[in-house]
Coordinates of C-alpha atoms in Angstrom, one line a residue:
Chain A
M1 CA 89.8 80.4 229.2
V2 CA 90.1 76.8 228.2
T3 CA 86.3 76.6 226.9
L4 CA 87.3 79.8 224.7
F5 CA 90.3 78.4 223.3
A6 CA 88.6 75.1 222.8
V7 CA 86.0 77.0 220.8
F8 CA 88.3 78.8 218.9
L9 CA 90.5 75.7 218.0
L10 CA 87.3 73.6 217.0
T11 CA 85.6 76.7 214.9
L12 CA 89.5 76.7 212.8
L13 CA 89.1 72.7 212.4
V14 CA 85.7 72.8 210.9
L15 CA 87.2 75.8 208.6
T16 CA 90.2 74.1 207.7
A17 CA 88.3 70.8 206.7
I18 CA 85.9 72.5 204.5
A19 CA 88.9 74.1 202.9
V20 CA 90.5 70.8 202.4
V21 CA 87.4 69.8 200.6
Q22 CA 87.1 73.1 198.6
T23 CA 90.4 73.2 196.9
K24 CA 91.0 71.6 193.6
N25 CA 94.5 71.0 194.1
L26 CA 95.6 67.9 196.0
F27 CA 98.8 69.3 197.0
V28 CA 97.1 72.3 198.7
A29 CA 94.7 69.8 200.2
V30 CA 97.4 67.5 201.6
M31 CA 99.2 70.4 203.1
L32 CA 95.9 71.4 204.8
M33 CA 95.3 68.2 206.1
G34 CA 98.6 68.5 208.1
I35 CA 97.2 71.5 209.3
F36 CA 94.0 69.9 210.2
S37 CA 95.9 67.0 212.0
L38 CA 98.1 69.5 213.9
L39 CA 94.5 71.3 215.0
M40 CA 93.3 67.8 215.9
A41 CA 95.8 67.2 218.2
T42 CA 95.8 70.1 220.3
V43 CA 92.1 69.7 220.6
F44 CA 92.7 66.3 222.1
F45 CA 95.3 67.6 224.2
I46 CA 92.8 70.4 225.6
L47 CA 90.4 67.6 226.2
D48 CA 93.0 65.5 228.5
A49 CA 94.0 62.9 226.0
A50 CA 97.9 63.7 226.0
D51 CA 98.8 60.2 224.5
V52 CA 96.0 60.7 221.7
A53 CA 97.6 63.9 221.0
L54 CA 101.0 62.9 220.5
T55 CA 100.0 59.8 218.6
E56 CA 97.7 62.5 215.9
A57 CA 100.9 64.4 215.9
A58 CA 103.7 62.1 214.8
V59 CA 101.2 59.8 212.7
G60 CA 98.4 62.1 211.5
A61 CA 100.6 65.3 210.7
G62 CA 103.6 63.4 210.1
I63 CA 103.5 59.8 208.4
S64 CA 100.0 60.4 206.4
T65 CA 100.8 63.6 205.1
M66 CA 104.1 61.7 203.6
L67 CA 101.8 58.8 202.4
F68 CA 99.4 61.3 200.5
L69 CA 102.8 62.9 199.2
A70 CA 104.3 60.0 197.6
T71 CA 100.8 58.9 196.3
L72 CA 100.7 62.2 194.7
A73 CA 103.8 61.9 193.2
L74 CA 102.6 59.0 191.4
T75 CA 99.0 60.0 190.1
G76 CA 99.6 63.7 189.6
E77 CA 98.0 66.5 191.7
H78 CA 95.2 68.1 189.9
E79 CA 91.9 67.1 190.3
K80 CA 89.3 67.6 187.9
P81 CA 85.9 69.1 188.4
S82 CA 83.2 66.7 189.0
K83 CA 80.4 66.5 186.6
K84 CA 77.8 65.0 188.5
G85 CA 75.7 67.2 190.2
P86 CA 76.2 68.3 194.1
W87 CA 72.9 68.7 194.7
I88 CA 72.1 65.3 195.4
S89 CA 74.8 64.6 197.6
G90 CA 74.4 68.2 199.4
L91 CA 71.0 67.0 200.0
V92 CA 71.9 63.5 202.0
V93 CA 74.5 65.6 203.8
A94 CA 71.8 68.5 204.8
I95 CA 69.2 65.7 206.0
T96 CA 72.2 63.5 207.9
S97 CA 73.4 66.9 209.7
L98 CA 70.1 67.8 210.7
I99 CA 69.5 64.3 212.3
L100 CA 72.8 64.2 213.7
I101 CA 72.7 67.4 215.5
D102 CA 69.1 66.4 216.9
A103 CA 70.6 63.7 218.5
T104 CA 73.3 65.6 220.1
F105 CA 70.6 67.3 222.3
E106 CA 69.9 64.5 224.0
Q107 CA 74.1 63.9 224.6
P108 CA 75.2 65.0 228.1
Y109 CA 77.0 68.3 228.4
L110 CA 81.0 67.9 227.6
G111 CA 82.6 67.0 230.7
D112 CA 79.9 66.0 232.9
P113 CA 81.0 63.4 235.5
M114 CA 77.8 61.9 235.8
A115 CA 77.4 61.0 232.1
P116 CA 77.1 57.1 231.3
V117 CA 80.3 56.8 229.8
Q118 CA 82.0 57.4 233.1
Q119 CA 80.3 55.4 235.0
H120 CA 81.1 51.9 233.8
V121 CA 84.6 50.5 233.7
A122 CA 86.8 53.3 233.6
P123 CA 86.8 54.6 237.6
W124 CA 87.7 50.6 238.2
Y125 CA 90.7 51.2 235.9
L126 CA 91.5 54.2 237.6
E127 CA 91.5 52.6 240.9
M128 CA 93.0 49.2 239.9
T129 CA 96.3 50.5 238.3
P130 CA 98.2 51.8 241.2
E131 CA 97.3 48.5 242.7
L132 CA 97.8 46.0 240.0
M133 CA 100.6 47.2 238.0
D134 CA 102.2 50.1 240.2
F135 CA 102.7 52.7 237.6
P136 CA 101.2 55.8 236.8
N137 CA 99.8 56.1 232.9
V138 CA 96.5 54.5 233.4
V139 CA 96.5 54.9 229.5
T140 CA 99.3 52.6 228.9
A141 CA 97.9 50.2 231.7
V142 CA 94.6 49.8 229.8
L143 CA 96.1 49.7 226.2
A144 CA 98.4 46.7 227.6
S145 CA 97.1 44.9 229.8
F146 CA 93.3 45.4 230.9
R147 CA 92.7 45.4 227.2
G148 CA 95.5 43.5 225.8
Y149 CA 93.4 41.2 223.6
D150 CA 92.1 44.6 221.7
T151 CA 95.7 46.1 221.4
L152 CA 96.9 42.6 220.0
G153 CA 94.0 42.5 217.3
E154 CA 95.1 46.3 216.3
V155 CA 98.7 45.3 215.8
F156 CA 97.5 42.4 213.5
V157 CA 95.3 45.0 211.5
V158 CA 98.6 47.1 210.8
L159 CA 100.4 43.6 210.2
T160 CA 97.8 43.0 207.6
A161 CA 97.8 46.3 205.9
C162 CA 101.3 46.5 205.9
I163 CA 101.3 43.0 204.3
G164 CA 98.4 43.9 201.8
V165 CA 100.7 47.4 200.5
L166 CA 103.7 45.4 200.0
F167 CA 101.2 42.8 197.9
I168 CA 99.7 45.2 196.0
L169 CA 102.6 47.6 195.0
S170 CA 105.2 44.6 194.0
A171 CA 102.9 43.7 191.1
G172 CA 102.1 45.7 188.2
P173 CA 103.5 47.7 185.5
G174 CA 104.9 50.6 188.2
A175 CA 106.7 47.6 190.0
P176 CA 110.1 48.0 191.1
N177 CA 112.4 45.7 188.9
P178 CA 115.7 44.3 190.4
K179 CA 116.9 43.8 187.1
S180 CA 117.2 46.6 185.7
P181 CA 118.1 49.3 188.7
R182 CA 116.3 52.5 187.8
I183 CA 118.0 55.5 187.1
P184 CA 118.4 57.6 190.1
T185 CA 115.9 60.6 189.7
A186 CA 115.4 63.3 191.7
P187 CA 113.5 61.7 195.0
S188 CA 116.2 58.6 195.3
V189 CA 119.1 61.0 195.2
G190 CA 117.5 62.8 198.1
L191 CA 118.2 66.5 198.9
R192 CA 122.0 65.6 198.7
H193 CA 122.8 68.8 197.1
H194 CA 120.9 71.0 199.4
L195 CA 123.6 71.6 201.7
I196 CA 121.4 73.4 204.7
P197 CA 118.2 71.2 204.9
R198 CA 120.7 68.5 205.0
V199 CA 123.2 69.6 207.5
V200 CA 120.4 70.4 210.0
G201 CA 118.2 67.3 208.9
K202 CA 120.9 65.1 209.9
L203 CA 121.4 66.9 213.6
L204 CA 118.2 66.7 214.0
I205 CA 117.5 62.8 213.4
P206 CA 119.6 61.2 216.2
F207 CA 117.2 63.6 218.9
I208 CA 114.3 62.5 217.1
V209 CA 115.2 58.9 217.4
L210 CA 116.4 59.2 220.9
F211 CA 113.0 61.0 221.5
G212 CA 111.3 57.9 220.1
L213 CA 113.0 55.5 222.5
Y214 CA 112.2 57.6 225.5
V215 CA 108.8 57.8 224.4
Q216 CA 109.0 53.8 224.1
F217 CA 110.5 52.9 227.5
H218 CA 108.8 55.8 229.6
G219 CA 105.5 55.1 228.3
E220 CA 104.3 53.7 232.1
Y221 CA 105.2 56.9 233.6
S222 CA 104.4 60.0 231.1
P223 CA 102.5 60.0 227.8
G224 CA 103.8 57.4 225.4
G225 CA 104.2 53.7 224.6
G226 CA 104.9 51.9 221.2
F227 CA 102.3 53.4 219.0
Q228 CA 103.9 56.4 219.5
A229 CA 107.3 55.7 219.7
G230 CA 107.1 53.5 216.4
A231 CA 105.5 56.8 214.4
I232 CA 108.1 59.0 216.0
I233 CA 111.1 56.5 214.8
A234 CA 109.3 56.2 211.5
A235 CA 109.5 59.7 211.2
G236 CA 112.9 59.9 211.7
M237 CA 114.1 57.3 209.4
I238 CA 111.4 59.0 206.9
L239 CA 113.5 61.8 207.1
Y240 CA 117.0 60.2 206.9
A241 CA 115.6 58.5 203.6
L242 CA 114.4 62.1 202.4
L243 CA 117.8 63.8 203.0
E244 CA 119.8 60.8 201.7
G245 CA 118.1 58.8 199.3
E246 CA 115.8 56.0 199.6
K247 CA 119.0 53.9 198.6
Q248 CA 121.0 54.9 201.4
A249 CA 118.0 54.1 203.9
L250 CA 117.7 50.8 202.7
K251 CA 121.4 50.2 203.4
V252 CA 120.9 51.2 207.1
L253 CA 117.5 49.5 207.4
P254 CA 117.1 47.0 204.6
Q255 CA 113.4 45.8 203.4
S256 CA 113.9 42.2 205.1
V257 CA 114.7 43.6 208.3
L258 CA 111.7 46.0 208.6
I259 CA 109.6 43.3 207.7
G260 CA 111.0 41.1 210.2
M261 CA 110.3 43.9 212.8
V262 CA 106.8 43.6 211.6
V263 CA 106.3 40.1 212.1
G264 CA 108.7 39.9 215.0
G265 CA 106.9 42.3 216.6
A266 CA 103.6 41.1 216.4
M267 CA 104.7 37.7 217.1
L268 CA 106.5 38.6 220.3
Y269 CA 103.4 40.5 221.7
G270 CA 101.7 36.8 221.1
M271 CA 104.3 34.9 222.2
V272 CA 104.0 36.9 225.7
G273 CA 100.8 35.6 225.9
V274 CA 101.8 32.2 225.5
V275 CA 104.3 32.1 227.6
G276 CA 101.8 33.1 230.3
M277 CA 99.7 30.4 229.3
L278 CA 102.3 27.8 229.8
M279 CA 103.2 29.6 233.1
G280 CA 99.6 28.7 234.2
G281 CA 97.5 31.8 233.6
N282 CA 95.3 33.1 231.2
F283 CA 96.3 34.1 227.6
L284 CA 97.8 37.7 227.7
D285 CA 97.4 37.8 231.9
Y286 CA 101.1 39.2 232.7
S287 CA 101.2 38.6 236.4
V288 CA 102.3 35.0 236.2
L289 CA 105.6 36.1 234.7
S290 CA 107.1 36.8 237.9
S291 CA 107.1 35.5 241.6
N292 CA 105.5 38.9 242.1
P293 CA 102.0 39.7 240.3
V294 CA 102.7 43.5 240.3
S295 CA 106.5 43.0 238.6
G296 CA 104.9 40.5 236.4
Q297 CA 102.6 42.8 234.9
Q298 CA 105.4 45.4 234.6
I299 CA 107.4 43.2 232.8
G300 CA 104.8 42.2 230.4
I301 CA 103.8 45.5 229.6
L302 CA 107.2 46.2 228.5
I303 CA 108.1 43.5 226.4
I304 CA 104.3 43.6 224.4
E305 CA 105.5 47.8 224.5
I306 CA 108.2 47.0 222.4
G307 CA 106.6 44.2 220.5
V308 CA 104.3 47.1 219.2
G309 CA 106.8 49.9 218.6
L310 CA 108.8 47.4 216.4
A311 CA 105.6 46.5 214.5
V312 CA 104.3 49.9 214.1
C313 CA 107.7 51.5 213.0
G314 CA 108.4 48.3 210.7
A315 CA 105.1 48.4 208.9
L316 CA 105.4 52.4 208.6
L317 CA 108.6 52.3 207.0
A318 CA 108.2 49.1 205.1
I319 CA 104.7 51.3 203.3
F320 CA 107.0 54.2 202.8
H321 CA 109.7 52.2 201.0
A322 CA 107.2 50.4 199.1
F323 CA 105.7 53.7 197.5
A324 CA 108.8 55.4 197.1
A325 CA 110.0 52.5 195.3
R326 CA 107.3 52.6 192.7
R327 CA 108.2 53.7 189.3
S328 CA 105.9 56.2 187.8
V329 CA 103.9 55.0 184.7
G330 CA 102.6 57.3 181.9
Chain B
M1 CA 110.6 89.7 242.8
T2 CA 107.8 87.4 241.6
T3 CA 105.6 90.0 240.2
V4 CA 108.4 91.6 238.6
I5 CA 109.2 88.1 236.6
D6 CA 105.3 87.9 236.1
I7 CA 105.0 91.4 234.5
L8 CA 108.4 90.8 232.4
S9 CA 106.7 87.4 231.3
W10 CA 103.7 89.0 230.2
V11 CA 105.7 91.5 228.4
L12 CA 107.5 89.2 226.7
L13 CA 104.2 87.1 225.8
L14 CA 102.4 90.3 224.7
A15 CA 105.2 91.4 222.4
G16 CA 105.7 87.8 220.7
S17 CA 101.9 87.9 220.0
I18 CA 102.2 91.0 218.5
F19 CA 104.9 90.1 216.1
V20 CA 103.0 86.6 215.6
F21 CA 100.2 88.5 214.5
I22 CA 102.0 90.8 212.3
G23 CA 103.6 87.9 210.6
G24 CA 100.1 86.5 210.1
I25 CA 98.9 89.5 208.7
G26 CA 101.8 89.9 206.5
T27 CA 101.6 86.2 205.2
L28 CA 97.6 86.8 204.0
R29 CA 98.4 90.4 202.7
F30 CA 101.7 90.6 201.0
P31 CA 101.6 90.1 197.0
T32 CA 104.1 87.9 196.2
F33 CA 105.6 84.6 197.4
Y34 CA 109.3 86.0 198.5
T35 CA 107.6 88.6 200.6
R36 CA 105.4 86.4 202.1
L37 CA 107.9 83.8 203.1
H38 CA 109.9 87.1 204.5
A39 CA 106.5 88.1 206.8
A40 CA 106.4 84.2 207.8
S41 CA 109.6 84.3 209.2
L42 CA 109.0 86.9 211.7
T43 CA 106.8 84.5 213.3
D44 CA 109.6 81.5 213.4
G45 CA 112.2 84.3 214.5
I46 CA 111.5 86.8 217.1
G47 CA 107.9 85.4 217.7
T48 CA 109.0 82.1 219.0
I49 CA 111.9 83.6 221.2
L50 CA 109.6 86.1 222.6
I51 CA 106.9 83.7 223.5
L52 CA 108.9 80.8 224.7
G53 CA 110.8 83.3 226.5
G54 CA 108.0 84.8 228.4
L55 CA 106.7 80.9 229.0
V56 CA 110.0 80.2 230.4
L57 CA 109.8 83.0 232.9
Q58 CA 106.1 81.3 233.9
A59 CA 107.7 78.1 234.5
G60 CA 110.5 79.3 236.8
W61 CA 113.7 76.9 237.6
T62 CA 111.7 73.5 236.8
L63 CA 111.8 70.7 234.3
A64 CA 109.4 72.4 232.3
A65 CA 111.7 75.3 231.6
F66 CA 114.4 73.3 230.3
K67 CA 111.9 71.6 227.7
L68 CA 110.8 75.0 226.8
L69 CA 114.4 75.8 226.2
A70 CA 114.9 72.2 224.5
I71 CA 111.7 73.4 222.0
L72 CA 113.1 76.7 221.5
V73 CA 116.4 75.3 220.2
F74 CA 114.8 73.0 218.1
L75 CA 112.4 75.9 216.5
L76 CA 115.4 78.1 215.8
L77 CA 116.8 75.5 213.9
T78 CA 114.1 74.2 211.9
G79 CA 112.3 77.2 211.3
P80 CA 115.1 78.9 208.9
T81 CA 115.7 75.6 207.4
A82 CA 112.3 75.2 206.1
A83 CA 111.7 79.0 205.1
Y84 CA 115.4 78.0 203.1
A85 CA 113.8 74.9 201.6
L86 CA 110.5 77.0 200.6
A87 CA 112.3 79.4 199.1
N88 CA 114.9 77.3 197.1
A89 CA 112.0 75.2 195.9
A90 CA 110.4 78.1 194.7
D91 CA 113.7 79.1 193.2
M92 CA 114.5 76.2 191.7
S93 CA 110.9 75.4 190.0
G94 CA 111.7 79.0 188.1
M95 CA 110.2 81.7 190.3
K96 CA 112.3 84.6 190.2
P97 CA 111.7 87.6 192.3
E98 CA 111.4 90.1 189.7
E99 CA 109.1 88.8 187.3
N100 CA 106.9 87.3 189.7
E101 CA 106.3 90.5 191.6
V102 CA 104.9 92.1 188.7
S103 CA 102.6 89.1 187.4
E104 CA 101.0 88.6 190.7
V105 CA 100.2 91.8 191.8
E106 CA 98.3 92.3 188.3
K107 CA 96.1 89.1 189.4
Chain C
M1 CA 78.9 77.8 229.6
E2 CA 75.6 75.5 229.3
I3 CA 75.4 76.5 225.9
L4 CA 78.5 76.0 225.0
G5 CA 78.7 72.3 226.6
L6 CA 77.1 70.7 223.5
Y7 CA 79.9 72.9 221.1
N8 CA 82.4 70.0 221.0
Y9 CA 79.3 67.9 219.3
W10 CA 78.3 70.2 216.8
A11 CA 82.2 70.5 215.7
Y12 CA 82.2 66.8 215.3
V13 CA 78.9 66.8 213.1
A14 CA 80.0 69.4 211.1
V15 CA 83.5 67.8 210.4
L16 CA 82.1 64.3 210.0
M17 CA 79.9 65.5 207.5
I18 CA 82.3 67.6 205.7
G19 CA 84.0 64.1 205.4
F20 CA 81.2 62.3 204.4
Y21 CA 80.3 65.4 201.5
A22 CA 83.9 64.6 200.0
V23 CA 83.1 60.8 200.0
I24 CA 80.3 61.0 198.3
A25 CA 80.3 63.9 195.9
K26 CA 84.2 64.3 194.8
S27 CA 84.9 61.8 191.8
N28 CA 88.6 62.1 192.4
L29 CA 89.7 58.8 194.5
I30 CA 92.5 60.8 196.6
K31 CA 90.0 63.2 197.8
K32 CA 87.5 60.8 198.5
L33 CA 90.0 59.0 200.8
I34 CA 90.9 62.8 202.3
G35 CA 87.5 62.8 202.9
L36 CA 87.4 59.5 204.9
S37 CA 90.6 60.4 206.9
I38 CA 88.4 63.8 207.9
F39 CA 85.2 61.7 208.5
Q40 CA 87.6 59.2 210.6
S41 CA 89.0 62.1 212.8
A42 CA 85.8 63.5 213.4
V43 CA 85.1 60.2 215.1
F44 CA 88.4 60.7 217.0
L45 CA 87.2 63.8 218.2
L46 CA 83.6 62.4 219.4
Y47 CA 85.2 59.7 221.5
I48 CA 87.4 61.7 223.2
T49 CA 85.0 64.4 223.7
M50 CA 83.0 62.0 225.6
G51 CA 85.7 60.7 228.1
K52 CA 86.4 64.5 228.9
V53 CA 85.4 65.0 232.7
D54 CA 85.2 68.7 234.2
G55 CA 88.0 69.9 236.4
G56 CA 90.0 66.5 235.3
T57 CA 93.0 66.0 234.0
A58 CA 95.1 63.4 231.6
P59 CA 95.0 60.2 233.4
I60 CA 98.6 59.9 235.0
I61 CA 98.3 59.7 238.6
Q62 CA 101.0 61.8 240.2
A63 CA 102.4 60.3 243.1
G64 CA 101.5 61.6 246.6
V65 CA 98.7 63.8 245.3
S66 CA 95.2 62.8 246.5
D67 CA 91.6 63.5 245.2
Q68 CA 92.7 64.5 241.5
I69 CA 89.9 64.0 239.0
F70 CA 90.7 62.3 236.0
S71 CA 89.5 62.1 232.3
N72 CA 88.5 58.5 231.1
P73 CA 91.3 56.8 229.9
L74 CA 89.2 54.2 228.0
P75 CA 88.3 56.2 225.0
Q76 CA 91.9 57.4 225.0
V77 CA 93.1 54.2 224.6
L78 CA 90.5 53.1 221.5
I79 CA 91.5 56.1 219.8
L80 CA 95.2 55.7 220.6
T81 CA 95.1 52.3 218.4
A82 CA 92.4 53.6 216.0
I83 CA 94.7 56.0 214.7
V84 CA 97.4 54.1 214.2
V85 CA 95.2 51.2 212.5
G86 CA 93.7 54.6 210.4
V87 CA 96.9 55.2 208.9
S88 CA 98.0 51.6 207.8
T89 CA 94.2 50.9 205.9
L90 CA 94.8 54.4 204.6
A91 CA 98.2 53.2 203.2
L92 CA 96.3 50.5 201.7
G93 CA 93.5 52.4 200.4
L94 CA 96.6 54.9 198.7
A95 CA 98.2 51.9 197.0
I96 CA 95.2 50.8 195.6
V97 CA 94.6 54.2 194.1
V98 CA 98.3 53.9 192.7
R99 CA 97.2 50.3 191.0
I100 CA 94.0 51.9 189.6
K101 CA 96.2 54.9 188.2
E102 CA 98.7 52.6 186.4
S103 CA 95.8 50.6 185.0
Y104 CA 93.5 53.1 183.9
G105 CA 95.3 56.2 183.5
T106 CA 93.3 58.1 185.5
I107 CA 91.9 58.2 189.5
E108 CA 88.4 60.3 188.6
E109 CA 85.7 57.8 189.2
D110 CA 83.5 58.6 186.4
Q111 CA 86.3 58.4 184.1
I112 CA 87.1 54.9 185.2
H113 CA 83.2 54.2 184.9
L114 CA 83.2 55.1 181.6
L115 CA 86.4 53.1 180.7
D116 CA 84.7 50.1 182.3
H117 CA 81.8 50.2 180.1
K118 CA 83.7 50.5 176.6
S119 CA 85.4 47.5 177.3

């Protein structure tokens, strides 16, 4: 039954992807991308990846749709028909697909417990998590502790991307000019005149933020953690900015605070590692943080998850405001 | 007792699926924007209530049932709001129900 | 079921190639970025597919339940972080597109080439 459902969803996924590439209207393409992400999240859930499904739903369907729409507002939504012949690209794609399809026949079947990927460190992680950390969510344990270096790197990639976006979008002809505040146009006033979305939206925002905090602090016991929580809370704040206008949202969380959150979150993560080193352990080895290695691990994971949450939330909101503050040129 | 609840829940789930299916057909087949919106609201309203109701009966008195009820409340709040926002946006961009009906049917 | 054992991989190849086609055949820069997102999602699908174990559940250990089968947590961790990193890099790409639009007045690749050759 589940297999049937999965086949149906995967087919739908492929069809949606074709529709996205086919359409000439970029606005439609972005909306279809939202559907694509949601389908992808469902597929992830069927494949037992609850944490990943949560992230994909919050980031793929929420934040990246928002970013695409913000860009379309500045660049226009119609794609001009391409003059170059699709034949050569079609040929390249066809040959590559044939090679890849041929390669899939070498793959182990879906769900094969003897597949090479299941033999390496994964059983060890599953076995050692209750012993070393004493909490149930193995994904959080691997993310924050066993592969803490990896995650630290990812947080710094997010930080770097955020810095890059802020640099690129704070210069040039469309840069927001602090001296002459722009005339409040439709997006900056938000949906103030639309009573129903505003009332319902404001009703939902506290619940969204609360759910984000739950995902943040319950990440060791149920699907969740800093990455998902950061994305969910950022989505809640973006909803607030859409309803009340960007100005009001910047009053609640000014850009300086957001940048502080990004840098502070990344630094917090790094500092936990350094403190561990000063206390006699290795970098990002949390067992020395407390007299009991297990509670040390738990403390370390809790703190770095907070760092991740702050960094992701701050970065996504700073990026959103950088796009929203941009004026349309020409 | 369990059999009765089981049958009841399946009836609810099936009825909900039928409504969602009809809503889907309507969204595809209706000629104009506003009529399509009307068909889609079928999915939002009765379809959601019936399907989630059926699932709550399946879950019994557990935490899952509470979560499903919370989802139901949120969907009942956001669904109509989204429909309103869509209709409002269409109205503001100058799409009036009467004019539009003729022109799109001709297409 | 044997024949369906590879269906996930075929879906992965199809989605990957659709994204690839959008990147190389479309000249609109935003469409290229959309294609890149699709491509990226396909890679995520491949990783998550590899981590699935028959009869497994999400890798969250329930207390008091012994001999459960869990899916592989490692690909899930890699993809979880990759999704968030993916959206940040997507934002960087979109920011560059916005600047290109301001400087060239268009986001169509062929027109940008034309403008470049004129000057």
